[in-house]
Amino acid sequence: MERYKEYKDSGVQWIGEIPSHWEVRRLKTIVTCNDETISESYDENKEIAYVEIGDVDSVDGIKNYTRYKFKDAPSRARRMTRVGDVIVSTVRTYLKAIAFIKEPDLIVSTGFAVLRPKNVSPKYLSYSAMCDGFTTEVLRYSIGISYPAISSNDLLSLKIPIPSFPEQEKIVNYIESRTSKIDAYIAEKEKEVQLLNELKEAEIAKVVTYGLNPDVKMKDSGISWIGMIPEHWELNRAKYMFVKNKRARRPEDEVITCFRDGQVTLRKNRRLTGFTESEKYDGYQGIRKGDLVIHQMDAFAGSIGVSDSDGMGTSVYHCCTPKGDYNVYYYAYLIRQMAMSGYIQSLYKGIRERSSDFSFPVFGNQYLAIPPREEQDAIVAYINEKCSKITSLISELESEIGYLKEYKQRLIADCVTGQVNVQNETT
């Protein structure tokens, strides 16, 4: 693709050179910020659609929102938006929660700055703000390690490249014509991943409760989330099967994280995105390789697995070892099935969405199936073999999705910084 004929130094590191006829402007000269806020006199029974920081990222925009009556909404549900606004997270800025507002009457957290364009195309502004270079700049001006935040004044002092308004419109049209195809392809691949995950979970759910012998005589377990089990299997409460360890952390321990996909591993071996290292580790506990780890608040979503490393984690983890001859991997799969069936979430009707409070006493009171040890081992071996192929396919698809998202980000950045000239391109 062709470039512009002449370039000049923008004076901003993340932007680099820009076409010679473009400008660089501070945000405060082209937007207003936080214009509308819900007052305390707002109708407390009126329903609002609330967006929090976890509902947003710079690639996919607003992925979710929650409906509340205003009186039941979080206290930070105060910022009013209009279609065409751009929201930028000013807290936990490493999350890169930036989005264009497409729907009317969304209420967003006070952790967002709501930018209202006045001398710039709204879509052009949103694409500029979503660039990796801009989000890196936001993080660079943020203060704090474990909870980085940027003030509205510092945010508004940041600069973006500004072409003429007709050029902005051309750039927006070009980006949208190209990225719509990329997004459609990504959606297809994500659907394939979802179907493969469902197949994997269904296979695990079947064998951890029915066993491997399709001809075995069955009995009703009397437990709603378990259902029928082989007649020779037993049942017992978890508190008689597992003990919760209370270990002190060691100086050499590294941070371990329990993810919602059931992986429990050193944070550096899995991913860093969305996490910051704590400056203090007061209250952290020791975790050992082979521990059955249950995340008290995220258990409902499947944050249950066996640690693959020695390390340390917060007190939100239940780190358990068996009291008897039990295969911890089998019970990680079984308790994840308790979660995926919706049973754990059903225990907590009053807990906010996407959370639970699966305390150890509550866990300990639940009945678990007990196949003979040799069957536990056989089930784990079957799951590992059967699911490894599915996991490999999922990994390939996720790599492809990741590449497409990176390509999309590069395309947007090249267009809004003038590295390519799209003015004569047809859309």
Tab-separated table of C-alpha atoms in Angstrom:
chain	number	residue	atom	x	y	z
A	1	MET	CA	0.000	0.000	0.000
A	2	GLU	CA	1.294	3.445	-0.869
A	3	ARG	CA	2.533	6.041	1.606
A	4	TYR	CA	2.070	9.803	1.652
A	5	LYS	CA	4.575	11.847	-0.347
A	6	GLU	CA	6.045	13.828	2.548
A	7	TYR	CA	6.425	13.145	6.266
A	8	LYS	CA	7.549	15.066	9.327
A	9	ASP	CA	8.493	14.172	12.890
A	10	SER	CA	5.393	14.211	15.102
A	11	GLY	CA	7.448	14.862	18.242
A	12	VAL	CA	5.625	11.974	19.940
A	13	GLN	CA	7.495	8.703	20.275
A	14	TRP	CA	4.579	6.297	19.827
A	15	ILE	CA	3.326	8.140	16.746
A	16	GLY	CA	6.640	8.612	14.960
A	17	GLU	CA	6.555	10.372	11.588
A	18	ILE	CA	3.253	11.622	10.221
A	19	PRO	CA	2.214	13.063	6.855
A	20	SER	CA	3.554	16.599	6.587
A	21	HIS	CA	0.089	18.195	6.403
A	22	TRP	CA	-1.255	16.445	9.534
A	23	GLU	CA	-1.298	17.943	13.031
A	24	VAL	CA	-0.691	16.517	16.474
A	25	ARG	CA	-3.237	17.654	19.064
A	26	ARG	CA	-3.728	17.134	22.782
A	27	LEU	CA	-6.969	15.366	23.652
A	28	LYS	CA	-8.186	18.330	25.682
A	29	THR	CA	-8.356	20.428	22.483
A	30	ILE	CA	-10.622	17.983	20.652
A	31	VAL	CA	-12.850	16.429	23.360
A	32	THR	CA	-14.748	17.242	26.511
A	33	CYS	CA	-14.505	14.887	29.456
A	34	ASN	CA	-17.043	13.461	31.925
A	35	ASP	CA	-19.808	15.847	30.886
A	36	GLU	CA	-22.734	13.995	32.486
A	37	THR	CA	-23.008	12.273	35.855
A	38	ILE	CA	-25.989	10.640	37.536
A	39	SER	CA	-27.151	12.723	40.471
A	40	GLU	CA	-28.244	11.401	43.837
A	41	SER	CA	-31.841	12.389	42.982
A	42	TYR	CA	-31.927	9.889	40.079
A	43	ASP	CA	-34.959	7.552	40.176
A	44	GLU	CA	-33.726	4.679	42.314
A	45	ASN	CA	-36.118	2.210	40.669
A	46	LYS	CA	-35.077	3.044	37.117
A	47	GLU	CA	-33.185	0.277	35.371
A	48	ILE	CA	-29.702	1.073	34.093
A	49	ALA	CA	-27.286	-0.791	31.818
A	50	TYR	CA	-23.970	-0.680	33.660
A	51	VAL	CA	-20.504	-1.182	32.165
A	52	GLU	CA	-17.563	-1.876	34.454
A	53	ILE	CA	-13.891	-2.054	33.540
A	54	GLY	CA	-13.859	-5.839	33.269
A	55	ASP	CA	-16.542	-5.616	30.571
A	56	VAL	CA	-14.258	-3.770	28.143
A	57	ASP	CA	-11.002	-4.235	26.243
A	58	SER	CA	-9.248	-2.297	23.504
A	59	VAL	CA	-9.661	-5.058	20.896
A	60	ASP	CA	-13.282	-6.126	21.331
A	61	GLY	CA	-14.762	-2.969	22.895
A	62	ILE	CA	-17.730	-3.498	25.227
A	63	LYS	CA	-18.183	-7.235	25.615
A	64	ASN	CA	-20.841	-7.197	28.303
A	65	TYR	CA	-22.977	-5.021	30.561
A	66	THR	CA	-25.203	-5.703	33.555
A	67	ARG	CA	-28.727	-4.408	34.148
A	68	TYR	CA	-29.563	-3.131	37.632
A	69	LYS	CA	-32.170	-1.042	39.285
A	70	PHE	CA	-30.232	2.104	40.127
A	71	LYS	CA	-30.635	1.516	43.862
A	72	ASP	CA	-28.946	-1.899	43.496
A	73	ALA	CA	-26.123	-0.767	41.224
A	74	PRO	CA	-22.539	-0.347	42.476
A	75	SER	CA	-21.797	3.115	43.869
A	76	ARG	CA	-19.315	3.703	41.030
A	77	ALA	CA	-22.121	3.426	38.430
A	78	ARG	CA	-22.293	7.196	37.833
A	79	ARG	CA	-20.902	8.236	34.444
A	80	MET	CA	-23.512	8.805	31.723
A	81	THR	CA	-22.650	8.238	28.065
A	82	ARG	CA	-24.056	8.994	24.631
A	83	VAL	CA	-23.595	7.230	21.319
A	84	GLY	CA	-20.304	8.450	19.842
A	85	ASP	CA	-18.497	8.863	23.165
A	86	VAL	CA	-15.217	7.048	23.795
A	87	ILE	CA	-14.511	5.571	27.220
A	88	VAL	CA	-10.968	5.093	28.504
A	89	SER	CA	-10.189	3.371	31.806
A	90	THR	CA	-8.233	5.630	34.150
A	91	VAL	CA	-7.689	2.904	36.774
A	92	ARG	CA	-6.069	-0.502	36.252
A	93	THR	CA	-4.828	0.992	33.026
A	94	TYR	CA	-2.870	-2.175	32.166
A	95	LEU	CA	-6.241	-3.705	31.199
A	96	LYS	CA	-6.499	-1.297	28.230
A	97	ALA	CA	-10.252	-0.945	28.706
A	98	ILE	CA	-11.138	1.434	25.870
A	99	ALA	CA	-14.300	1.398	23.757
A	100	PHE	CA	-16.529	3.355	21.395
A	101	ILE	CA	-20.093	3.790	22.693
A	102	LYS	CA	-22.508	2.290	20.166
A	103	GLU	CA	-25.626	1.986	22.344
A	104	PRO	CA	-27.621	4.784	24.001
A	105	ASP	CA	-27.971	5.327	27.744
A	106	LEU	CA	-25.111	3.157	28.985
A	107	ILE	CA	-23.871	4.000	32.473
A	108	VAL	CA	-20.177	3.386	33.059
A	109	SER	CA	-17.950	3.164	36.097
A	110	THR	CA	-16.254	6.238	37.526
A	111	GLY	CA	-13.073	4.328	36.690
A	112	PHE	CA	-13.619	5.492	33.096
A	113	ALA	CA	-13.034	8.885	31.541
A	114	VAL	CA	-15.880	9.573	29.109
A	115	LEU	CA	-14.468	11.487	26.138
A	116	ARG	CA	-16.992	13.382	24.013
A	117	PRO	CA	-15.575	14.428	20.608
A	118	LYS	CA	-16.005	18.065	19.590
A	119	ASN	CA	-13.343	18.690	16.915
A	120	VAL	CA	-12.685	15.171	15.708
A	121	SER	CA	-14.558	12.274	14.126
A	122	PRO	CA	-15.846	10.058	16.977
A	123	LYS	CA	-14.810	6.842	15.235
A	124	TYR	CA	-11.392	8.235	14.316
A	125	LEU	CA	-10.879	9.203	17.960
A	126	SER	CA	-11.845	5.706	19.111
A	127	TYR	CA	-9.466	4.005	16.691
A	128	SER	CA	-6.626	6.318	17.738
A	129	ALA	CA	-7.286	5.591	21.416
A	130	MET	CA	-7.327	1.835	20.775
A	131	CYS	CA	-3.812	1.826	19.280
A	132	ASP	CA	-1.244	-0.094	21.268
A	133	GLY	CA	0.982	2.979	21.187
A	134	PHE	CA	-1.670	5.142	22.813
A	135	THR	CA	-2.588	2.561	25.466
A	136	THR	CA	1.111	2.170	26.274
A	137	GLU	CA	1.310	5.943	26.681
A	138	VAL	CA	-1.649	5.870	29.080
A	139	LEU	CA	0.101	3.240	31.163
A	140	ARG	CA	3.378	5.201	31.081
A	141	TYR	CA	1.672	8.197	32.694
A	142	SER	CA	-0.148	6.066	35.254
A	143	ILE	CA	0.877	6.126	38.892
A	144	GLY	CA	1.009	3.047	41.107
A	145	ILE	CA	2.291	-0.504	40.675
A	146	SER	CA	-0.429	-2.847	41.878
A	147	TYR	CA	-3.278	-0.471	40.904
A	148	PRO	CA	-1.969	1.933	38.249
A	149	ALA	CA	-4.173	4.959	37.527
A	150	ILE	CA	-3.973	8.078	35.399
A	151	SER	CA	-5.647	11.382	36.250
A	152	SER	CA	-8.125	12.895	33.804
A	153	ASN	CA	-5.806	15.903	33.393
A	154	ASP	CA	-2.854	13.684	32.445
A	155	LEU	CA	-5.034	11.693	30.074
A	156	LEU	CA	-6.267	14.832	28.355
A	157	SER	CA	-2.702	16.051	27.928
A	158	LEU	CA	-1.829	13.067	25.732
A	159	LYS	CA	-1.530	13.640	21.982
A	160	ILE	CA	-2.918	11.918	18.893
A	161	PRO	CA	-2.334	12.605	15.172
A	162	ILE	CA	-5.083	14.611	13.458
A	163	PRO	CA	-5.601	14.719	9.681
A	164	SER	CA	-8.312	16.824	8.042
A	165	PHE	CA	-11.873	15.798	8.761
A	166	PRO	CA	-12.446	14.353	5.239
A	167	GLU	CA	-9.267	12.293	5.660
A	168	GLN	CA	-10.481	11.075	9.037
A	169	GLU	CA	-13.704	9.863	7.440
A	170	LYS	CA	-11.787	8.081	4.673
A	171	ILE	CA	-9.554	6.402	7.257
A	172	VAL	CA	-12.546	5.298	9.342
A	173	ASN	CA	-14.344	3.876	6.298
A	174	TYR	CA	-11.243	1.998	5.194
A	175	ILE	CA	-10.590	0.569	8.662
A	176	GLU	CA	-14.181	-0.571	9.065
A	177	SER	CA	-14.364	-2.177	5.633
A	178	ARG	CA	-11.190	-4.177	6.329
A	179	THR	CA	-11.698	-4.990	9.993
A	180	SER	CA	-15.313	-6.127	9.491
A	181	LYS	CA	-13.957	-9.020	7.415
A	182	ILE	CA	-11.297	-9.764	10.004
A	183	ASP	CA	-13.894	-9.654	12.798
A	184	ALA	CA	-16.203	-12.024	10.902
A	185	TYR	CA	-13.363	-14.515	10.457
A	186	ILE	CA	-12.354	-14.200	14.106
A	187	ALA	CA	-15.978	-14.830	15.136
A	188	GLU	CA	-16.026	-18.044	13.079
A	189	LYS	CA	-12.839	-19.251	14.721
A	190	GLU	CA	-14.067	-18.313	18.202
A	191	LYS	CA	-17.249	-20.293	17.559
A	192	GLU	CA	-15.121	-23.298	16.612
A	193	VAL	CA	-13.173	-22.900	19.861
A	194	GLN	CA	-16.425	-22.688	21.817
A	195	LEU	CA	-17.773	-25.868	20.196
A	196	LEU	CA	-14.531	-27.739	20.870
A	197	ASN	CA	-14.543	-26.591	24.501
A	198	GLU	CA	-18.139	-27.746	24.841
A	199	LEU	CA	-17.208	-31.120	23.363
A	200	LYS	CA	-14.294	-31.386	25.766
A	201	GLU	CA	-16.389	-30.445	28.817
A	202	ALA	CA	-19.180	-32.839	27.783
A	203	GLU	CA	-16.728	-35.719	27.483
A	204	ILE	CA	-15.213	-34.942	30.883
A	205	ALA	CA	-18.643	-34.562	32.504
A	206	LYS	CA	-19.715	-37.954	31.174
A	207	VAL	CA	-16.783	-40.011	32.372
A	208	VAL	CA	-16.239	-38.386	35.796
A	209	THR	CA	-19.781	-39.277	36.855
A	210	TYR	CA	-20.670	-42.314	34.662
A	211	GLY	CA	-17.260	-43.959	34.478
A	212	LEU	CA	-15.747	-45.698	31.452
A	213	ASN	CA	-17.897	-48.826	31.284
A	214	PRO	CA	-21.124	-48.113	29.355
A	215	ASP	CA	-22.636	-51.425	30.499
A	216	VAL	CA	-22.156	-50.962	34.247
A	217	LYS	CA	-25.258	-51.013	36.440
A	218	MET	CA	-26.179	-47.516	37.644
A	219	LYS	CA	-27.817	-46.046	40.741
A	220	ASP	CA	-29.184	-42.630	41.655
A	221	SER	CA	-26.579	-40.750	43.685
A	222	GLY	CA	-29.263	-38.566	45.282
A	223	ILE	CA	-27.058	-35.540	44.517
A	224	SER	CA	-28.598	-33.171	41.979
A	225	TRP	CA	-25.425	-32.145	40.159
A	226	ILE	CA	-24.031	-35.691	40.029
A	227	GLY	CA	-27.133	-37.672	39.036
A	228	MET	CA	-26.638	-41.348	38.196
A	229	ILE	CA	-23.368	-43.087	39.094
A	230	PRO	CA	-22.118	-46.695	38.796
A	231	GLU	CA	-23.669	-48.889	41.464
A	232	HIS	CA	-20.338	-49.876	43.026
A	233	TRP	CA	-19.184	-46.266	43.522
A	234	GLU	CA	-19.468	-44.664	46.946
A	235	LEU	CA	-20.225	-41.123	48.155
A	236	ASN	CA	-18.771	-39.037	50.945
A	237	ARG	CA	-18.575	-35.425	52.025
A	238	ALA	CA	-15.499	-33.539	50.880
A	239	LYS	CA	-14.494	-32.643	54.446
A	240	TYR	CA	-13.835	-36.320	55.161
A	241	MET	CA	-11.763	-36.658	51.994
A	242	PHE	CA	-9.630	-33.495	51.873
A	243	VAL	CA	-7.794	-31.277	54.316
A	244	LYS	CA	-7.132	-27.582	53.736
A	245	ASN	CA	-3.444	-26.814	54.185
A	246	LYS	CA	-2.191	-23.734	55.997
A	247	ARG	CA	1.414	-23.380	54.945
A	248	ALA	CA	3.672	-20.386	55.372
A	249	ARG	CA	5.145	-19.017	52.167
A	250	ARG	CA	8.885	-19.361	51.636
A	251	PRO	CA	11.270	-16.568	50.560
A	252	GLU	CA	11.997	-18.335	47.272
A	253	ASP	CA	8.330	-18.890	46.364
A	254	GLU	CA	6.969	-17.331	43.169
A	255	VAL	CA	3.350	-16.336	42.554
A	256	ILE	CA	0.968	-19.067	41.429
A	257	THR	CA	-2.378	-18.317	39.810
A	258	CYS	CA	-5.461	-20.522	39.429
A	259	PHE	CA	-7.143	-19.756	36.103
A	260	ARG	CA	-10.713	-20.365	35.044
A	261	ASP	CA	-9.626	-23.024	32.571
A	262	GLY	CA	-8.426	-25.165	35.470
A	263	GLN	CA	-4.710	-24.478	35.066
A	264	VAL	CA	-2.809	-23.787	38.290
A	265	THR	CA	0.700	-22.680	37.504
A	266	LEU	CA	3.410	-20.112	38.081
A	267	ARG	CA	2.080	-16.840	36.732
A	268	LYS	CA	5.115	-16.311	34.484
A	269	ASN	CA	4.556	-19.706	32.839
A	270	ARG	CA	0.959	-18.971	31.865
A	271	ARG	CA	0.285	-15.298	31.151
A	272	LEU	CA	0.917	-11.857	32.557
A	273	THR	CA	-1.812	-9.838	30.819
A	274	GLY	CA	-4.258	-8.377	33.318
A	275	PHE	CA	-2.068	-8.954	36.350
A	276	THR	CA	0.359	-6.858	38.319
A	277	GLU	CA	2.795	-8.056	40.915
A	278	SER	CA	1.992	-7.176	44.491
A	279	GLU	CA	4.507	-5.037	46.331
A	280	LYS	CA	3.806	-6.990	49.505
A	281	TYR	CA	2.980	-10.634	50.052
A	282	ASP	CA	1.478	-10.395	53.523
A	283	GLY	CA	-1.188	-13.062	53.895
A	284	TYR	CA	0.122	-15.184	51.025
A	285	GLN	CA	0.298	-18.923	51.667
A	286	GLY	CA	2.533	-21.693	50.436
A	287	ILE	CA	1.293	-23.859	47.557
A	288	ARG	CA	2.930	-27.155	46.643
A	289	LYS	CA	3.028	-29.111	43.417
A	290	GLY	CA	0.140	-31.600	43.466
A	291	ASP	CA	-2.158	-29.503	45.668
A	292	LEU	CA	-5.826	-29.481	44.708
A	293	VAL	CA	-6.450	-25.727	44.414
A	294	ILE	CA	-9.918	-24.142	44.562
A	295	HIS	CA	-10.414	-20.400	44.029
A	296	GLN	CA	-12.976	-19.355	46.615
A	297	MET	CA	-14.511	-16.516	44.543
A	298	ASP	CA	-14.049	-17.903	41.015
A	299	ALA	CA	-14.823	-21.561	41.717
A	300	PHE	CA	-18.228	-21.161	40.029
A	301	ALA	CA	-16.416	-20.465	36.710
A	302	GLY	CA	-14.081	-23.446	36.904
A	303	SER	CA	-11.056	-22.032	38.762
A	304	ILE	CA	-10.224	-25.444	40.190
A	305	GLY	CA	-7.188	-27.531	39.348
A	306	VAL	CA	-3.982	-29.211	40.472
A	307	SER	CA	-0.885	-27.049	40.932
A	308	ASP	CA	1.957	-27.918	38.584
A	309	SER	CA	4.538	-26.038	40.682
A	310	ASP	CA	5.679	-25.043	44.152
A	311	GLY	CA	4.994	-21.409	44.955
A	312	MET	CA	2.692	-19.088	46.840
A	313	GLY	CA	-0.777	-17.635	46.392
A	314	THR	CA	-3.285	-15.433	48.140
A	315	SER	CA	-5.570	-16.651	50.893
A	316	VAL	CA	-8.449	-16.784	48.394
A	317	TYR	CA	-7.161	-20.232	47.379
A	318	HIS	CA	-8.092	-23.430	49.207
A	319	CYS	CA	-5.002	-25.625	48.887
A	320	CYS	CA	-6.095	-29.166	49.646
A	321	THR	CA	-4.486	-32.578	49.963
A	322	PRO	CA	-6.345	-35.896	50.204
A	323	LYS	CA	-6.846	-37.666	53.510
A	324	GLY	CA	-7.056	-41.030	51.746
A	325	ASP	CA	-6.086	-42.801	48.542
A	326	TYR	CA	-7.617	-40.352	46.065
A	327	ASN	CA	-6.377	-39.136	42.689
A	328	VAL	CA	-6.347	-35.331	42.978
A	329	TYR	CA	-6.595	-34.933	39.195
A	330	TYR	CA	-9.823	-36.936	39.129
A	331	TYR	CA	-11.270	-34.721	41.863
A	332	ALA	CA	-10.150	-31.553	40.098
A	333	TYR	CA	-12.169	-32.722	37.066
A	334	LEU	CA	-15.119	-33.748	39.245
A	335	ILE	CA	-15.276	-30.490	41.225
A	336	ARG	CA	-14.920	-28.497	37.995
A	337	GLN	CA	-17.985	-30.390	36.804
A	338	MET	CA	-19.751	-29.241	39.969
A	339	ALA	CA	-18.899	-25.713	38.848
A	340	MET	CA	-19.721	-26.106	35.152
A	341	SER	CA	-23.122	-27.617	35.988
A	342	GLY	CA	-24.024	-24.310	37.670
A	343	TYR	CA	-24.335	-25.929	41.079
A	344	ILE	CA	-21.719	-23.806	42.848
A	345	GLN	CA	-23.280	-20.587	41.567
A	346	SER	CA	-26.737	-21.809	42.677
A	347	LEU	CA	-25.498	-21.965	46.267
A	348	TYR	CA	-25.106	-18.173	46.330
A	349	LYS	CA	-28.294	-16.459	45.192
A	350	GLY	CA	-27.302	-13.192	46.874
A	351	ILE	CA	-23.783	-12.974	45.440
A	352	ARG	CA	-23.186	-10.564	42.564
A	353	GLU	CA	-22.938	-11.955	39.057
A	354	ARG	CA	-19.757	-13.714	37.977
A	355	SER	CA	-18.713	-14.466	41.538
A	356	SER	CA	-19.277	-16.920	44.395
A	357	ASP	CA	-18.108	-17.423	47.956
A	358	PHE	CA	-17.186	-21.090	47.925
A	359	SER	CA	-15.685	-21.232	51.400
A	360	PHE	CA	-13.946	-24.377	52.557
A	361	PRO	CA	-16.731	-25.269	55.023
A	362	VAL	CA	-19.255	-25.015	52.167
A	363	PHE	CA	-17.047	-27.138	49.926
A	364	GLY	CA	-16.464	-29.603	52.743
A	365	ASN	CA	-20.192	-30.143	53.142
A	366	GLN	CA	-20.662	-31.251	49.507
A	367	TYR	CA	-20.921	-34.915	48.555
A	368	LEU	CA	-18.394	-36.275	46.061
A	369	ALA	CA	-18.423	-39.534	44.116
A	370	ILE	CA	-15.763	-42.106	45.015
A	371	PRO	CA	-14.862	-44.625	42.329
A	372	PRO	CA	-12.258	-47.258	43.233
A	373	ARG	CA	-8.757	-45.800	42.959
A	374	GLU	CA	-7.899	-47.801	39.837
A	375	GLU	CA	-10.992	-46.361	38.117
A	376	GLN	CA	-10.025	-42.832	39.163
A	377	ASP	CA	-6.626	-43.364	37.534
A	378	ALA	CA	-8.165	-44.864	34.388
A	379	ILE	CA	-10.621	-41.965	34.023
A	380	VAL	CA	-7.824	-39.396	34.353
A	381	ALA	CA	-5.717	-41.251	31.756
A	382	TYR	CA	-8.707	-41.415	29.384
A	383	ILE	CA	-9.460	-37.709	29.780
A	384	ASN	CA	-5.828	-36.763	29.211
A	385	GLU	CA	-5.583	-38.862	26.044
A	386	LYS	CA	-9.020	-37.996	24.661
A	387	CYS	CA	-8.788	-34.298	25.378
A	388	SER	CA	-5.185	-33.759	24.283
A	389	LYS	CA	-6.231	-33.809	20.623
A	390	ILE	CA	-9.078	-31.367	21.286
A	391	THR	CA	-6.761	-29.140	23.305
A	392	SER	CA	-4.248	-29.142	20.458
A	393	LEU	CA	-6.916	-28.045	17.971
A	394	ILE	CA	-8.090	-25.331	20.358
A	395	SER	CA	-4.502	-24.102	20.778
A	396	GLU	CA	-4.044	-23.852	16.997
A	397	LEU	CA	-7.273	-21.892	16.622
A	398	GLU	CA	-6.407	-19.566	19.494
A	399	SER	CA	-3.002	-18.862	17.939
A	400	GLU	CA	-4.721	-17.977	14.666
A	401	ILE	CA	-7.195	-15.727	16.492
A	402	GLY	CA	-4.332	-14.028	18.330
A	403	TYR	CA	-2.496	-13.384	15.066
A	404	LEU	CA	-5.634	-11.919	13.452
A	405	LYS	CA	-6.198	-9.596	16.400
A	406	GLU	CA	-2.590	-8.432	16.258
A	407	TYR	CA	-2.911	-7.858	12.499
A	408	LYS	CA	-6.087	-5.848	13.078
A	409	GLN	CA	-4.310	-3.690	15.663
A	410	ARG	CA	-1.382	-3.060	13.323
A	411	LEU	CA	-3.737	-2.136	10.480
A	412	ILE	CA	-5.570	0.401	12.657
A	413	ALA	CA	-2.311	1.888	13.976
A	414	ASP	CA	-0.832	2.232	10.484
A	415	CYS	CA	-3.971	4.021	9.252
A	416	VAL	CA	-4.439	6.503	12.110
A	417	THR	CA	-0.757	7.428	12.231
A	418	GLY	CA	-0.538	7.932	8.463
A	419	GLN	CA	1.968	5.155	7.823
A	420	VAL	CA	-0.229	4.144	4.893
A	421	ASN	CA	-2.253	6.380	2.595
A	422	VAL	CA	-5.809	5.054	2.232
A	423	GLN	CA	-7.277	8.192	0.640
A	424	ASN	CA	-7.510	6.626	-2.813
A	425	GLU	CA	-8.548	3.172	-1.624
A	426	THR	CA	-12.035	1.908	-2.441
A	427	THR	CA	-14.100	0.432	0.395
